[in-house]
Coordinates of C-alpha atoms in Angstrom, one line a residue:
X1 CA 25.2 -35.3 -16.5
X2 CA 25.1 -34.0 -13.0
X3 CA 21.8 -34.8 -11.2
X4 CA 20.0 -32.6 -8.7
X5 CA 16.9 -33.0 -6.5
X6 CA 13.8 -31.4 -8.0
X7 CA 13.3 -29.1 -5.0
X8 CA 17.0 -28.0 -5.2
X9 CA 16.6 -27.2 -8.8
X10 CA 13.7 -25.0 -7.9
X11 CA 15.7 -23.0 -5.4
X12 CA 18.6 -22.7 -7.9
X13 CA 16.2 -20.9 -10.2
X14 CA 15.2 -18.5 -7.4
X15 CA 18.8 -17.9 -6.6
X16 CA 19.6 -17.2 -10.3
X17 CA 16.8 -14.7 -10.4
X18 CA 18.7 -12.9 -7.6
X19 CA 16.1 -13.9 -5.0
X20 CA 18.0 -14.2 -1.7
X21 CA 15.2 -15.0 0.8
X22 CA 11.9 -16.8 1.1
X23 CA 9.0 -16.6 3.5
X24 CA 7.1 -19.7 4.7
X25 CA 6.1 -22.3 7.2
X26 CA 7.2 -26.0 7.0
X27 CA 4.9 -29.0 6.6
X28 CA 5.4 -32.7 5.8
X29 CA 4.3 -32.3 2.2
X30 CA 7.1 -29.7 1.7
X31 CA 9.9 -31.8 3.3
X32 CA 11.8 -31.8 0.0
X33 CA 11.6 -28.0 -0.1
X34 CA 12.8 -27.7 3.5
X35 CA 15.7 -29.9 2.6
X36 CA 16.5 -27.7 -0.4
X37 CA 16.3 -24.6 1.9
X38 CA 18.8 -26.3 4.2
X39 CA 21.1 -26.9 1.2
X40 CA 20.9 -23.3 0.1
X41 CA 21.2 -21.7 3.6
X42 CA 24.4 -19.9 2.5
X43 CA 22.6 -18.4 -0.5
X44 CA 18.9 -18.0 0.3
X45 CA 17.8 -16.8 3.7
X46 CA 14.7 -18.5 5.1
X47 CA 12.3 -16.4 7.1
X48 CA 10.2 -18.8 9.1
X49 CA 6.9 -17.0 9.9
X50 CA 4.4 -18.2 12.4
X51 CA 1.5 -18.3 9.9
X52 CA 1.4 -18.9 6.2
X53 CA -0.8 -15.8 5.7
X54 CA 2.0 -13.7 7.0
X55 CA 4.3 -15.3 4.5
X56 CA 2.1 -14.4 1.6
X57 CA 1.4 -10.9 2.9
X58 CA 5.2 -10.4 3.3
X59 CA 5.8 -11.5 -0.2
X60 CA 3.1 -9.2 -1.5
X61 CA 4.5 -6.3 0.5
X62 CA 8.0 -6.8 -0.8
X63 CA 7.2 -5.7 -4.3
X64 CA 5.3 -2.7 -2.9
X65 CA 8.4 -1.6 -1.1
X66 CA 11.1 -2.5 -3.7
X67 CA 9.6 -3.3 -7.1
X68 CA 11.1 -6.8 -6.8
X69 CA 8.8 -9.8 -6.3
X70 CA 8.7 -11.8 -3.1
X71 CA 8.4 -15.6 -2.7
X72 CA 6.5 -17.6 -0.2
X73 CA 5.5 -21.2 0.4
X74 CA 3.0 -23.3 2.2
X75 CA 2.3 -27.0 2.7
X76 CA -0.6 -29.0 1.3
X77 CA -4.1 -28.5 2.7
X78 CA -4.3 -25.9 5.5
X79 CA -0.9 -24.4 4.6
X80 CA -2.2 -23.8 1.1
X81 CA -5.4 -22.3 2.3
X82 CA -3.7 -20.0 4.7
X83 CA -1.7 -18.4 1.8
X84 CA -4.9 -17.2 0.1
X85 CA -5.4 -13.8 1.9
X86 CA -1.9 -12.6 0.9
X87 CA -2.5 -13.8 -2.7
X88 CA -5.7 -11.8 -2.9
X89 CA -3.8 -8.8 -1.6
X90 CA -1.4 -9.2 -4.5
X91 CA -4.2 -9.8 -7.0
X92 CA -6.1 -6.7 -6.0
X93 CA -3.1 -4.4 -5.8
X94 CA -1.5 -5.9 -9.0
X95 CA 1.6 -7.0 -7.1
X96 CA 4.0 -9.6 -8.6
X97 CA 4.8 -12.4 -6.2
X98 CA 5.3 -16.2 -6.4
X99 CA 3.7 -18.8 -4.0
X100 CA 5.1 -22.3 -4.0
X101 CA 2.3 -24.7 -2.8
X102 CA 3.1 -28.2 -1.8
X103 CA 0.8 -31.0 -2.6
X104 CA 0.6 -34.6 -1.5
X105 CA 2.4 -37.2 -3.5
X106 CA 0.9 -37.9 -7.0
X107 CA 0.0 -41.4 -5.9
X108 CA -2.1 -40.0 -3.1
X109 CA -4.0 -37.4 -5.0
X110 CA -7.7 -37.8 -5.8
X111 CA -8.2 -40.6 -3.3
X112 CA -9.4 -38.7 -0.3
X113 CA -5.9 -38.6 1.3
X114 CA -4.8 -36.8 4.4
X115 CA -4.6 -33.0 3.9
X116 CA -5.3 -33.5 0.2
X117 CA -7.6 -31.4 -2.1
X118 CA -7.6 -30.4 -5.7
X119 CA -5.4 -27.3 -5.3
X120 CA -5.2 -25.9 -8.8
X121 CA -9.0 -25.0 -9.1
X122 CA -8.7 -23.4 -5.7
X123 CA -6.0 -21.0 -6.9
X124 CA -7.3 -20.4 -10.4
X125 CA -9.4 -17.3 -9.5
X126 CA -6.6 -15.6 -7.6
X127 CA -3.5 -16.4 -9.6
X128 CA -2.3 -14.8 -12.9
X129 CA -0.6 -18.1 -13.5
X130 CA -1.3 -21.4 -11.8
X131 CA 0.1 -24.8 -12.6
X132 CA 0.9 -28.1 -10.9
X133 CA 4.1 -29.8 -11.8
X134 CA 3.3 -33.0 -13.9
X135 CA 6.9 -34.3 -14.2
X136 CA 9.9 -33.7 -12.0
X137 CA 12.0 -32.5 -14.9
X138 CA 9.5 -29.6 -15.4
X139 CA 10.3 -28.0 -12.0
X140 CA 13.1 -25.6 -13.0
X141 CA 11.4 -24.4 -16.2
X142 CA 8.1 -24.0 -14.4
X143 CA 9.6 -22.1 -11.6
X144 CA 11.2 -19.8 -14.1
X145 CA 7.9 -19.4 -15.9
X146 CA 6.1 -18.6 -12.7
X147 CA 8.4 -15.7 -12.0
X148 CA 8.1 -14.4 -15.6
X149 CA 4.4 -14.6 -15.5
X150 CA 4.1 -12.8 -12.2
X151 CA 6.2 -9.9 -13.5
X152 CA 4.5 -9.8 -16.9
X153 CA 0.9 -10.0 -15.6
X154 CA 1.5 -8.2 -12.4
X155 CA 0.0 -10.5 -9.8
X156 CA 0.5 -13.7 -7.9
X157 CA 1.8 -16.8 -9.7
X158 CA 1.3 -20.2 -8.0
X159 CA 3.5 -23.2 -8.6
X160 CA 2.1 -26.5 -7.1
X161 CA 4.8 -29.1 -6.2
X162 CA 3.7 -32.7 -5.4
X163 CA 5.8 -34.0 -2.6
X164 CA 7.4 -36.9 -4.5
X165 CA 8.7 -34.7 -7.4
X166 CA 10.7 -32.6 -5.0
X167 CA 12.8 -35.6 -4.1
X168 CA 13.2 -36.9 -7.6
X169 CA 16.6 -36.6 -9.3
X170 CA 16.7 -34.5 -12.5
X171 CA 19.4 -33.2 -14.9
X172 CA 21.1 -30.1 -13.6
X173 CA 21.1 -28.3 -16.9
X174 CA 18.6 -25.4 -16.6
X175 CA 19.9 -21.9 -16.7
X176 CA 18.0 -18.6 -16.1
X177 CA 18.2 -15.6 -18.5
X178 CA 17.9 -13.0 -15.7
X179 CA 19.8 -10.3 -17.5
X180 CA 17.3 -10.2 -20.3
X181 CA 14.5 -9.6 -17.8
X182 CA 16.5 -6.8 -16.2
X183 CA 16.3 -4.6 -19.3
X184 CA 15.1 -1.1 -18.5
X185 CA 11.6 -0.3 -19.8
X186 CA 11.3 2.6 -22.2
X187 CA 7.7 3.6 -22.8
X188 CA 6.5 5.8 -25.6
X189 CA 6.7 9.6 -25.6
X190 CA 3.4 11.4 -26.5
X191 CA 2.6 12.5 -30.0
X192 CA 2.7 16.2 -30.7
X193 CA -1.0 16.4 -31.7
X194 CA -1.9 14.9 -28.3
X195 CA 0.3 17.4 -26.4
X196 CA -1.2 20.2 -28.4
X197 CA -4.7 19.1 -27.6
X198 CA -3.9 18.9 -23.9
X199 CA -2.3 22.3 -23.9
X200 CA -5.4 23.8 -25.6
X201 CA -7.7 22.4 -22.9
X202 CA -5.4 23.6 -20.2
X203 CA -5.5 27.1 -21.7
X204 CA -9.3 27.1 -22.0
X205 CA -10.0 25.7 -18.5
X206 CA -11.1 27.9 -15.6
X207 CA -10.3 25.5 -12.8
X208 CA -8.0 22.7 -13.8
X209 CA -6.6 20.1 -11.4
X210 CA -4.2 17.1 -11.6
X211 CA -5.3 13.7 -10.3
X212 CA -2.3 11.4 -10.3
X213 CA -1.6 7.8 -9.3
X214 CA 1.2 5.5 -8.4
X215 CA 1.9 5.0 -12.1
X216 CA 3.9 8.2 -12.1
X217 CA 6.1 7.1 -9.3
X218 CA 9.4 8.9 -9.9
X219 CA 7.7 11.9 -11.5
X220 CA 7.5 14.1 -8.4
X221 CA 9.6 16.8 -10.0
X222 CA 7.4 17.0 -13.1
X223 CA 4.2 17.0 -11.1
X224 CA 5.4 19.9 -9.0
X225 CA 6.6 21.8 -12.0
X226 CA 3.3 21.2 -13.7
X227 CA 1.4 22.5 -10.7
X228 CA 3.6 25.6 -10.4
X229 CA 3.4 26.5 -14.1
X230 CA -0.3 25.8 -14.7
X231 CA -1.5 26.6 -11.2
X232 CA -3.2 23.3 -10.8
X233 CA -3.9 21.8 -7.4
X234 CA -2.5 18.2 -7.1
X235 CA -4.6 15.4 -5.8
X236 CA -3.6 11.8 -5.7
X237 CA -4.8 8.3 -5.1
X238 CA -4.1 7.0 -1.6
X239 CA -1.2 4.8 -2.7
X240 CA 0.5 7.6 -4.6
X241 CA 1.2 9.4 -1.3
X242 CA 4.9 10.2 -1.2
X243 CA 5.4 10.8 -4.9
X244 CA 5.1 14.5 -4.1
X245 CA 6.2 15.4 -0.6
X246 CA 3.3 16.2 1.7
X247 CA 4.6 19.7 2.5
X248 CA 4.4 20.8 -1.2
X249 CA 1.8 23.6 -1.0
X250 CA -0.3 22.7 -4.1
X251 CA -0.6 19.0 -3.0
X252 CA -4.0 18.6 -1.5
X253 CA -3.6 14.9 -0.6
X254 CA -5.6 11.9 -1.6
X255 CA -9.3 11.8 -2.2
X256 CA -12.1 9.9 -0.4
X257 CA -12.9 8.8 3.1
X258 CA -9.3 8.6 4.3
X259 CA -8.3 11.9 2.7
X260 CA -7.7 15.4 4.2
X261 CA -10.5 17.9 3.9
X262 CA -9.1 20.2 1.1
X263 CA -8.9 17.5 -1.6
X264 CA -12.5 16.4 -0.9
X265 CA -13.6 20.0 -0.8
X266 CA -12.3 20.9 -4.3
X267 CA -12.8 17.7 -6.3
X268 CA -16.3 18.5 -7.7
X269 CA -15.4 22.1 -8.7
X270 CA -12.8 21.2 -11.3
X271 CA -13.8 21.8 -15.0
X272 CA -10.6 20.0 -16.2
X273 CA -8.8 17.0 -14.7
X274 CA -5.4 15.9 -15.9
X275 CA -5.7 12.3 -15.0
X276 CA -2.3 10.6 -15.0
X277 CA -1.2 7.1 -14.0
X278 CA -4.3 6.5 -12.0
X279 CA -6.8 3.7 -12.3
X280 CA -8.8 4.1 -9.1
X281 CA -12.0 2.1 -9.1
X282 CA -13.5 4.8 -6.8
X283 CA -13.0 7.6 -9.3
X284 CA -16.6 7.5 -10.4
X285 CA -17.5 9.0 -7.0
X286 CA -15.2 12.0 -7.5
X287 CA -15.2 15.0 -9.8
X288 CA -17.9 16.7 -11.8
X289 CA -19.1 14.2 -14.5
X290 CA -19.2 17.1 -16.9
X291 CA -15.5 18.0 -16.3
X292 CA -13.2 17.5 -19.3
X293 CA -10.4 15.0 -18.9
X294 CA -6.9 14.6 -20.2
X295 CA -5.9 11.0 -19.4
X296 CA -2.4 9.7 -19.7
X297 CA -1.6 6.0 -19.4
X298 CA 0.6 3.4 -21.1
X299 CA -2.3 0.9 -21.0
X300 CA -5.0 1.6 -23.6
X301 CA -7.5 -0.5 -21.6
X302 CA -7.4 2.1 -18.8
X303 CA -8.2 5.1 -21.1
X304 CA -11.8 6.1 -20.4
X305 CA -12.4 3.3 -18.0
X306 CA -13.3 5.5 -15.0
X307 CA -14.5 8.8 -16.7
X308 CA -15.3 10.2 -20.1
X309 CA -12.1 11.4 -21.7
X310 CA -11.5 14.3 -24.0
X311 CA -7.8 13.8 -24.7
X312 CA -6.6 10.3 -24.3
X313 CA -2.8 10.0 -24.4
X314 CA -1.3 6.5 -24.7
X315 CA 2.2 7.4 -23.5
X316 CA 4.6 7.5 -20.6
X317 CA 3.3 9.7 -17.8
X318 CA 6.5 11.4 -16.8
X319 CA 7.5 12.1 -20.5
X320 CA 4.0 13.4 -21.2
X321 CA 3.9 15.8 -18.2
X322 CA 7.2 17.2 -19.3
X323 CA 6.1 17.6 -22.9
X324 CA 3.0 19.5 -21.8
X325 CA 5.1 21.7 -19.5
X326 CA 7.4 22.6 -22.3
X327 CA 4.6 23.3 -24.8
X328 CA 2.2 25.2 -22.6
X329 CA 1.9 28.8 -21.5
X330 CA 2.1 29.7 -17.8
X331 CA -1.3 30.3 -16.3
X332 CA -2.3 32.7 -13.6
X333 CA -3.9 31.4 -10.4
X334 CA -7.4 30.2 -10.9
X335 CA -10.2 30.9 -8.4
X336 CA -10.2 27.2 -7.5
X337 CA -6.4 27.2 -7.0
X338 CA -6.6 30.2 -4.7
X339 CA -9.4 28.7 -2.7
X340 CA -7.6 25.3 -2.5
X341 CA -4.4 26.8 -1.2
X342 CA -6.3 28.8 1.5
X343 CA -8.4 25.8 2.4
X344 CA -5.3 23.7 2.9
X345 CA -3.6 26.4 5.0
X346 CA -6.7 26.4 7.2
X347 CA -6.7 22.6 7.5
X348 CA -3.0 22.4 8.2
X349 CA -3.4 25.1 11.0
X350 CA -6.3 23.2 12.5
X351 CA -4.3 19.9 12.6
X352 CA -1.3 21.7 14.0
X353 CA -3.3 23.1 16.8
X354 CA -3.5 19.6 18.4
X355 CA 0.1 18.5 18.2
X356 CA 0.8 19.5 21.8
X357 CA -2.6 18.5 23.1
X358 CA -2.7 17.1 26.6
X359 CA -6.1 15.5 26.0
X360 CA -6.3 12.0 27.4
X361 CA -6.6 9.4 26.0
X362 CA -4.1 11.0 23.6
X363 CA -5.1 12.3 20.2
X364 CA -3.3 11.0 17.1
X365 CA -1.8 14.4 16.2
X366 CA 0.8 14.5 19.0
X367 CA 1.8 10.9 18.2
X368 CA 2.4 11.6 14.5
X369 CA 4.2 14.9 15.4
X370 CA 6.8 12.7 17.1
X371 CA 6.9 10.2 14.2
X372 CA 7.4 13.0 11.7
X373 CA 10.3 14.5 13.8
X374 CA 12.0 11.3 14.9
X375 CA 11.6 8.8 12.0
X376 CA 14.7 8.5 9.9
X377 CA 14.8 10.1 6.4
X378 CA 14.9 6.6 4.9
X379 CA 12.5 5.0 7.4
X380 CA 10.1 2.3 6.0
X381 CA 6.5 2.2 7.1
X382 CA 4.3 -0.9 7.1
X383 CA 0.8 0.6 7.5
X384 CA -2.1 -1.7 8.5
X385 CA -5.8 -1.2 7.6
X386 CA -8.4 0.8 9.5
X387 CA -8.3 4.3 11.1
X388 CA -4.6 4.1 10.9
X389 CA -5.0 4.7 7.1
X390 CA -6.8 7.9 7.8
X391 CA -4.3 9.2 10.3
X392 CA -1.3 8.2 8.1
X393 CA -2.8 9.9 5.0
X394 CA -3.6 13.1 6.9
X395 CA -0.8 13.4 9.5
X396 CA 2.3 11.7 8.1
X397 CA 4.6 14.1 6.3
X398 CA 6.7 11.7 4.1
X399 CA 10.0 13.1 3.0
X400 CA 13.5 12.1 1.9
X401 CA 13.7 8.4 0.9
X402 CA 11.0 7.2 3.2
X403 CA 8.8 4.4 1.9
X404 CA 5.5 2.9 2.8
X405 CA 3.0 0.2 1.9
X406 CA -0.5 -0.9 2.9
X407 CA -3.1 -3.3 1.6
X408 CA -4.9 -1.1 -0.9
X409 CA -7.9 -2.3 -2.8
X410 CA -8.2 -5.6 -0.9
X411 CA -7.7 -3.7 2.4
X412 CA -7.0 -6.7 4.6
X413 CA -6.5 -6.1 8.3
X414 CA -3.4 -7.7 9.7
X415 CA -1.2 -6.4 6.8
X416 CA 1.2 -4.4 8.9
X417 CA 3.2 -7.0 10.9
X418 CA 3.9 -9.3 7.9
X419 CA 4.8 -6.2 5.8
X420 CA 7.3 -5.2 8.5
X421 CA 8.9 -8.6 8.1
X422 CA 9.4 -7.9 4.4
X423 CA 10.7 -4.4 5.1
X424 CA 13.2 -5.5 7.7
X425 CA 14.4 -8.3 5.5
X426 CA 15.0 -6.3 2.4
X427 CA 16.2 -3.2 4.3
X428 CA 18.2 -4.6 7.2
X429 CA 20.0 -1.3 7.8
X430 CA 16.9 0.9 7.8
X431 CA 14.4 1.8 10.5
X432 CA 11.1 0.0 10.1
X433 CA 7.8 1.1 11.6
X434 CA 4.7 -1.1 11.9
X435 CA 1.7 1.2 12.4
X436 CA -1.5 -0.6 13.3
X437 CA -4.8 -0.3 15.2
X438 CA -5.4 -2.7 18.0
X439 CA -8.1 -4.6 16.0
X440 CA -5.7 -5.2 13.0
X441 CA -2.7 -5.9 15.2
X442 CA -4.6 -8.6 17.0
X443 CA -4.9 -10.6 13.8
X444 CA -1.2 -11.0 13.1
X445 CA 0.5 -10.2 16.4
X446 CA 2.2 -13.7 16.4
X447 CA 4.7 -12.3 14.0
X448 CA 6.4 -10.5 16.9
X449 CA 7.9 -13.9 17.4
X450 CA 9.4 -13.7 13.9
X451 CA 10.7 -10.2 14.5
X452 CA 12.4 -11.3 17.7
X453 CA 13.8 -14.5 16.2
X454 CA 15.6 -12.7 13.4
X455 CA 16.4 -9.6 15.6
X456 CA 14.6 -7.2 13.2
X457 CA 14.8 -3.5 14.1
X458 CA 11.1 -2.9 13.9
X459 CA 9.1 -0.5 16.0
X460 CA 5.5 -1.7 16.3
X461 CA 3.2 1.1 17.2
X462 CA -0.2 -0.2 18.3
X463 CA -3.0 2.5 18.4
X464 CA -5.4 1.1 21.1
X465 CA -8.8 2.7 20.9
X466 CA -10.8 -0.4 21.9
X467 CA -12.9 -0.3 18.7
X468 CA -12.9 -1.3 15.1
X469 CA -12.9 2.4 14.3
X470 CA -13.4 2.3 10.5
X471 CA -16.5 0.1 10.9
X472 CA -17.8 2.1 13.8
X473 CA -17.7 5.2 11.7
X474 CA -19.6 3.4 9.0
X475 CA -22.3 2.2 11.4
X476 CA -22.7 5.7 12.9
X477 CA -22.4 7.9 9.8
X478 CA -23.7 5.7 6.9
X479 CA -26.1 3.0 8.1
X480 CA -27.1 4.9 11.3
X481 CA -27.4 1.7 13.2
X482 CA -26.7 0.7 16.8
X483 CA -23.0 -0.2 17.2
X484 CA -22.7 -3.9 16.7
X485 CA -19.6 -6.1 16.9
X486 CA -17.1 -3.2 16.8
X487 CA -16.2 -2.7 20.5
X488 CA -13.1 -4.7 21.5
X489 CA -11.6 -5.2 25.0
X490 CA -8.6 -3.2 26.1
X491 CA -5.4 -5.2 26.2
X492 CA -1.9 -4.6 27.4
X493 CA 0.0 -5.2 24.2
X494 CA 3.3 -4.5 26.0
X495 CA 2.8 -7.7 28.0
X496 CA 2.0 -9.6 24.9
X497 CA 5.2 -8.3 23.3
X498 CA 7.3 -9.2 26.4
X499 CA 5.9 -12.7 26.2
X500 CA 7.2 -12.9 22.6
X501 CA 10.7 -11.7 23.5
X502 CA 10.0 -8.1 22.3
X503 CA 10.5 -5.0 24.4
X504 CA 7.1 -3.6 25.3
X505 CA 6.0 -0.2 26.6
X506 CA 2.6 1.4 27.3
X507 CA 2.3 5.2 26.7
X508 CA -0.5 7.6 27.4
X509 CA 0.8 11.0 26.2
X510 CA 3.2 12.6 23.8
X511 CA 6.2 12.8 26.2
X512 CA 5.9 9.1 27.0
X513 CA 5.7 8.2 23.3
X514 CA 8.7 10.4 22.5
X515 CA 10.8 8.8 25.2
X516 CA 9.8 5.3 24.0
X517 CA 10.8 6.2 20.4
X518 CA 14.2 7.4 21.5
X519 CA 14.7 4.2 23.5
X520 CA 14.0 2.2 20.4
X521 CA 16.4 4.2 18.3
X522 CA 19.2 3.5 20.8
X523 CA 18.6 -0.3 20.9
X524 CA 18.8 -3.3 18.6
X525 CA 16.0 -5.6 17.7
X526 CA 12.2 -5.0 17.8
X527 CA 10.1 -3.0 20.2
X528 CA 6.3 -2.4 20.7
X529 CA 4.7 0.8 21.9
X530 CA 1.0 0.4 23.0
X531 CA -0.5 3.9 22.6
X532 CA -3.7 4.4 24.5
X533 CA -5.5 6.4 21.9
X534 CA -8.7 8.5 22.1
X535 CA -11.9 6.7 21.2
X536 CA -13.1 9.7 19.2
X537 CA -13.3 9.1 15.4
X538 CA -11.2 11.1 12.9
X539 CA -12.8 14.1 11.2
X540 CA -15.4 12.9 8.8
X541 CA -14.7 14.2 5.3
X542 CA -17.8 12.1 4.2
X543 CA -20.1 14.3 6.2
X544 CA -18.0 17.5 6.3
X545 CA -21.0 19.5 7.5
X546 CA -19.3 22.5 9.2
X547 CA -22.6 24.4 9.1
X548 CA -23.9 21.9 11.7
X549 CA -23.0 23.0 15.3
X550 CA -23.2 19.3 16.5
X551 CA -20.7 18.3 13.8
X552 CA -18.4 21.1 14.7
X553 CA -18.5 20.2 18.4
X554 CA -18.0 16.5 17.8
X555 CA -14.7 17.1 15.9
X556 CA -13.6 20.2 17.8
X557 CA -13.6 21.9 14.4
X558 CA -14.4 25.5 15.5
X559 CA -11.3 26.8 13.7
X560 CA -12.2 25.1 10.4
X561 CA -14.0 27.0 7.6
X562 CA -16.4 25.3 5.1
X563 CA -15.3 25.4 1.5
X564 CA -18.2 27.7 0.7
X565 CA -16.3 30.4 2.6
X566 CA -13.2 30.1 0.3
X567 CA -15.3 29.6 -2.8
X568 CA -17.1 32.9 -2.2
X569 CA -13.9 34.7 -1.2
X570 CA -12.1 33.7 -4.4
X571 CA -15.0 33.6 -6.8
X572 CA -15.3 29.9 -7.5
X573 CA -18.4 29.8 -9.7
X574 CA -21.2 27.3 -9.2
X575 CA -19.5 25.9 -6.0
X576 CA -21.1 22.6 -5.2
X577 CA -21.1 21.0 -1.7
X578 CA -18.1 18.9 -0.9
X579 CA -18.4 15.2 -1.9
X580 CA -19.8 12.8 0.7
X581 CA -18.9 9.7 -1.3
X582 CA -18.3 6.8 1.1
X583 CA -15.2 4.9 0.3
X584 CA -12.9 2.7 2.5
X585 CA -9.8 3.7 0.6
X586 CA -9.1 5.3 -2.7
X587 CA -6.5 3.2 -4.5
X588 CA -4.8 2.4 -7.8
X589 CA -5.2 -1.0 -9.4
X590 CA -2.7 -1.5 -12.2
X591 CA 1.0 -1.4 -11.5
X592 CA 3.9 -0.1 -13.6
X593 CA 7.0 1.1 -11.9
X594 CA 8.2 3.6 -14.5
X595 CA 5.3 4.4 -16.7
X596 CA 2.0 6.2 -16.6
X597 CA 0.0 3.1 -15.6
X598 CA -1.3 2.9 -12.1
X599 CA 1.0 0.8 -9.9
X600 CA 2.2 0.0 -6.5

């Protein structure tokens, strides 16, 4: 029988699973893996990152963009440890990925050897599946199992490969059943009695709303039809942005600290919440605890987990929304619906008033106005963590086939640059934007070298405001403490980019940014734009005290009206103050691409 190196057999399994690239950084303990990568160079592309953390974050981001798992690797010791941050991003956001971790030779384990430690216990808490190869002939079957477990359990799988096994010759007789895995899922339709119960609650409610998550990705049509027929404002988790286009009038945006004002205004006034495909851990801070809930999910463990539920529906989200639409009677506009629509119109007008602002340093609105106009209809956005999440949620109008990803529940800074590597690799013919604050970009900026090396068409937009803005706002608005550890020095990121073989530009106003974007669109390869941004914080939906003149002045919010104005105008009964729940980001935590379960 034909023999093959263990490491080559491992890559053959990846190839048979239709995996055509891998992210990682070499090391002596992974020499057999590097030899296999060389042997497969015509089949599997190797993206050599500058740090193993970037490899793991890129692999995690890949599934968020595509629904297909990514693969990364690291050497024994420090290489293994460096992978951990990306693995936790995948764990928290329920993202399938596989990490191949090298280990020292079996004869050198457990004897205090160079770069050696007991790796399996280290990865047990983060991995959905974590095993070390015990015999070389296990390698292909264990690689196949790692992929299956990552998909099935929706998280990171870790395969630990001792150095000596990668070189050992084994029988080349393992074959992958990829086609069986590729079968299309078909989740259950709702039962008639559940649909009838939901319709009854919708008919009786005074102020119903819809709260949807990434689990109903692909159900934008049904969500809009539902809102139009039953006159329900739509609110989403942060990661569900884009399922319904931002310009749809009834979509109020996400909820929480990063959200627009209207969604936070209306959340506590609903008496019925249609809760679909959403497992946000922050949901207990939102909505009236006495509100009735219709919850739709394919995972029974999620039903009632975040809120008392009156009608639990264990079924596909998209199918259930359509069934309720077909069975229900059209509603007239509720007081809350009218107030929400007027509140959003007021908010949109206020934001639009700044798009041509000549204030210096520049505000974010002019910058995002250019992005909204110039980004391709199929552009891909890698969004880092910090104030950029706030600006992206509020100011970015996603449309067409645009896609985006961020680090959700784990919220690790430095996500953007590695995610851009994943986006540029899987979508080589699409425009990729990496949007990051200066604090987050400083953590992973070395991946500009990777962008340059592989000539990736990535536009890195660094919003330089010389502070860790998200943390500054917490210290000012929540703990009311003196600013500590948040101020960072200004830096010319264009010079850093030029030193890494990336075109760099500094801009200070809308016209300069627009010119720089047009230059990028007419060139090949990566570019960096250092935007010198205002030091002012984004509007605080946590405080949202428009009856306070100091608050109004701070945020230039003279044109904004408090929700009490709209509540009184349209007769919203028992109007409560807008929520001041303090949350870093409101996210989903259980993925499923086609069903009602919360997913990336």
